[in-house]
Amino acid sequence: MSSIPLRVPEDALKWRLPYKSRVGMAALIVGESALFTIFVVAYIFYLGRSLTGPKPSDVLEVPVLGTICLLSSSLTIWRAERAIENDRRRSFTVWLATTVVLAVCFLVGTALEWHKLIYRDGLTISTNLFGTTFYSLVGLHATHVIVGLFLLSAVLLFSLFGWIDQRQSDRFSVVALYWHFVDAVWVVVFTVVYLIGR
Amino acid sequence: MSLKAPLFAQGKTPSTLAPASTAAHQIFDLSIFVVTITGAIFLAVGGLLATALYKFRARRSDPMIEPAQIYGSTQIELAWTVVPILIVVVLFLTTARIIFAIQDAPKPPGALDVTAIGHQFWWEFRYPKYGIVTANELHIPVSPELAPKPTFLKLTSADVNHSFWIPQLAGKTDLIANHVNTMWLAPQKSGLFLGQCAQFCGSQHAMMLLRVYVDTPEQFDAWIKNQQRSGRQDAQVAAGRKVFETQACMNCHAVAGTAAAGRFGPDLTHLMSRATLASGAMDNTPENLRQWIKAPDTFKQSALMPAMQLNDEQLDQVTAYLLTLK
Amino acid sequence: MSDYSVSAHEAFGPPVSVKKRGTFLESLHAWVVTVDHKRLGILYILYSTFFLLVAGAEALLMRLQLAYPHNQLLSPQVYNRFFTMHGTTMVFLVGMPFLFGFGNYIVPLQIGARDMAFPRLNAFSFWLTAFGGLLLYYSFLGGGGLYGVGNAPDVGWFAYAPLTARSFSPGHATDYWALALIVSGFGTLGTAVNIIATIVSMRCKGMTLMRMPLFTWLFLVVSMLTLVTITPLTAAQFMLLIDRYLGGHFFDTQAGGSSLVWIHFFWIFGHPEVYVLVMPAFAIANEVIPVFCRKAIFGYPAMVAASVGIMFVSLGVWAHHMFTVGMTSVSNAFFTLSTMLVGVPTGIKIFNWIATLWGGRIRFTTPMLFCIGFLFQFLIAGLTGIMLSVSPWDWQLHNSYFVIAHFHYVLVGAVVFCIFAALYFWYPKATGKLMDETLGKWHFWLFTIGFHITFDTMHFLGLLGMPRSIYTYQPDRGWNFLNLIVSIGGVIQGIAVLIFAFNFVRSYFRGKIAGDDPWDAWTLEWTTSSPPPAYNFEQTPEVHSRRPLWDLKHPDDPDWEYEA
């Protein structure tokens, strides 16, 4: 087979594939969802099965402020996405900074809550099943917020140096996708821990 | 050795192919049905595969061109999707009937209740109605079809997970801490049936053997009567009893009617009524008993029974005492 | 017709160039820092071959111990460590890395890409997985813990709680087990993400989803399944470590925790994991069988649909590992049905393979022989799987040697056979040399004979009531003769694998030169040189059908005129 004729069908295809990082992040999110599902299921299964106190209704307070902060950060990061898509760099920096501040507020809220639970209510991870499942689930989510915070802070830093423009908007949208996921998980965690579980 | 001997070995083989109780029979009949269907599938599909391989092997005489390319056929593919679905429906309905027949069988009023508790690496059996506690060898009455007297077991565990399995009498059921399972045995013939723990439970899982004696009504009544008595008090072995009660034996073992009330190890009130020691690790002979107390590792490494570090005299005395516990 | 002519190599292949060899240290350095998907693929495969030999040796020692009753070759503790390590190693350090190694090597070549989507993530994932394996085996040295307790994990590869609690498993061996699986799990997650992104975003022009080779399709499905399979295990391992190190109570039965929760979580991972391992085997068979019977795969769309179907059904069958834990009769019935339903898409696959063979011109090369072995054994494994799904019968068969026989039929009879097929099939692509066919056939026949002696016999031991995970058995149970047979079969398999290892090394130095396309195959990896250059293709290829090389070789009769 030294030489063979090559014929190509007429329909020349328009060839466009999805952005690989967004696909990768979506795949990671699917995996992370399974991870969270297991912790959520464990939380629900062990509701009310602690042999000793304290019970969730004794010690948990609904973190209204933190929830508002985190959920509105989804909105601000969306504004930042739009801004960088249209190359409005200053607006981007402002919205991104707002997002970072809101995330920090959420984490401070969690820190205060845990401080109260540990030092005032005496609930630690080894106290009872509630403590074990609560700190694991909320802690797992908080870990994800911290990771997101690192990513956002890095982008904010770059943006302050003036390194971010329209060309990076695709990449930024991947970070934003992660952040939306962290928010969506909070909706589930909040519902399970503070609404149903209390 | 003929093939039949190892495959269907009689005697002590705990074979699932030699069912001896209602549930085991039902499972066995179901398995024959399943094997028939799957066997037919194997012959059909395997035959097709072998035919294809033989008929379409490359030969030297073949022309040098590629065979005809066939990309698929909707009708054929539909056929081999629908037929398996039908087979699944048949298999499932047959299976479901047996699941419900065995698992949801009602408990007749005359049934015997026994609680089985799994320990690392032995079995505890309690007969709440008779006030009996024994170990490793379960006695149950035969349950003839005309006058059924099934035994209903409640199963749980004191430590890790175990599984109760007497292949000739029933499928296995796990013993899980914090969780009570139930199963029932309705053996149709008397005799000794062997089994063992079927869920890995630690270093001596392999030596967590299990014996079930299916007794005739008379044997069973006699056994119950003997088990209900307190431990024998024989003045001749008072020295051995003293060793037993002062050398930490009684921290784990109980002998009814004495100060010994430990629950961590098997109840020894009627130790000599049992054929084996250490959950079947060895026969219950005086020499084995003495050696077991002296050095449990000889028979069962890392069993939870410690070597008691007794001197020879104490060893003789305590062995003599235990030998009286009939 | 056309107005220009090219050879397959000229069409997509690289220019011929003279290679320069570096010093040993230079090439070692190059391999350690590489981000090239082909080198990483080879690293994965060498790594898993090494562990295949290690875990195989463990299996052989176990079989020697069980050759006759009351054997004292291995102490109970050592035996328990060996079966734990054998299972864990074979699943996490042999099966998955082998298959991801092939995925890494072949997928970008098959879709006409120059590398994976994220080459650096790829390298990171490999080294994580490798580190996980080292961590697991380091437990033999570092897991000593308290005096007199085990120094390697000895809780079974399923590690049922509460046996893994500190009170029942003191020392650090169990921690090494959990950590090693978390670490290698992250590696696996990274690879799965990478393969998905590669297949979705890196395909060459013209390669629509329905034109992807089935191998690539199956790796897409497997990677998606891996995403939702490996993470539950990671979650459960985190919980175990929280219990062991922070005093948590997830599986602490003294504080209201439940052993059943672990069992559920483990099998939510554990059952789909079987499909994660076996679907790459399908992938391999899908490439090898058509090439050696000289026909296009029969029913391509049905094969894709069946794979996706298996992926979804496999997520809803895990509790068939739990028929004996005391579920309700309704749950037992449900999981019986869902498990039986797996048989439908699997059946479609087997029928389509037979239809592919039908009317072909079958060449019995070593890779093809291994695929034929796979077809027969997978058929039997599927049928014994149906038997195990019948929950009342499973109450008898569960945790017996019947189950051991069944899953070795899947994991060895299907997965390992296909891995061998793949090694023989793609070895010439990766090294430029053909593996020796005579030794290959010795390997195949010895391995097949040993396999059947061992695993066919095990079914009967299970029916005769022999439970798994026991280091010895009583001489009066009627199991002696059969156990001896099983052990003899194990030794034969061991010899066959040594022949393979010899052939593998020898062919690298002495093998016949393979050329670009030794098997006269049809997918894109055979267009480039053997071994392919770092950038894979000189020109990014463009495809118009599922078999671009068929189109090139048969310009009068191209595939694109027939494919729906």
GROMACS .gro file of C-alpha atoms in nm, chain A residues 65-79 95 98-99 102 179 183:
model
   21
   65LEU     CA    1  -2.614   3.646   5.783
   66GLY     CA    2  -2.355   3.398   5.655
   67THR     CA    3  -2.607   3.244   5.419
   68ILE     CA    4  -2.702   3.583   5.278
   69CYS     CA    5  -2.333   3.663   5.229
   70LEU     CA    6  -2.255   3.339   5.050
   71LEU     CA    7  -2.562   3.338   4.830
   72SER     CA    8  -2.519   3.699   4.725
   73SER     CA    9  -2.155   3.625   4.640
   74SER     CA   10  -2.288   3.409   4.359
   75LEU     CA   11  -2.456   3.719   4.223
   76THR     CA   12  -2.147   3.936   4.256
   77ILE     CA   13  -1.922   3.683   4.087
   78TRP     CA   14  -2.173   3.663   3.805
   79ARG     CA   15  -2.145   4.042   3.767
   95TRP     CA   16  -1.720   4.292   4.185
   98THR     CA   17  -1.693   4.224   4.684
   99THR     CA   18  -1.712   3.848   4.629
  102LEU     CA   19  -1.856   3.818   5.119
  179TRP     CA   20  -1.781   2.913   4.312
  183ASP     CA   21  -2.288   2.808   4.677
   0.00000   0.00000   0.00000
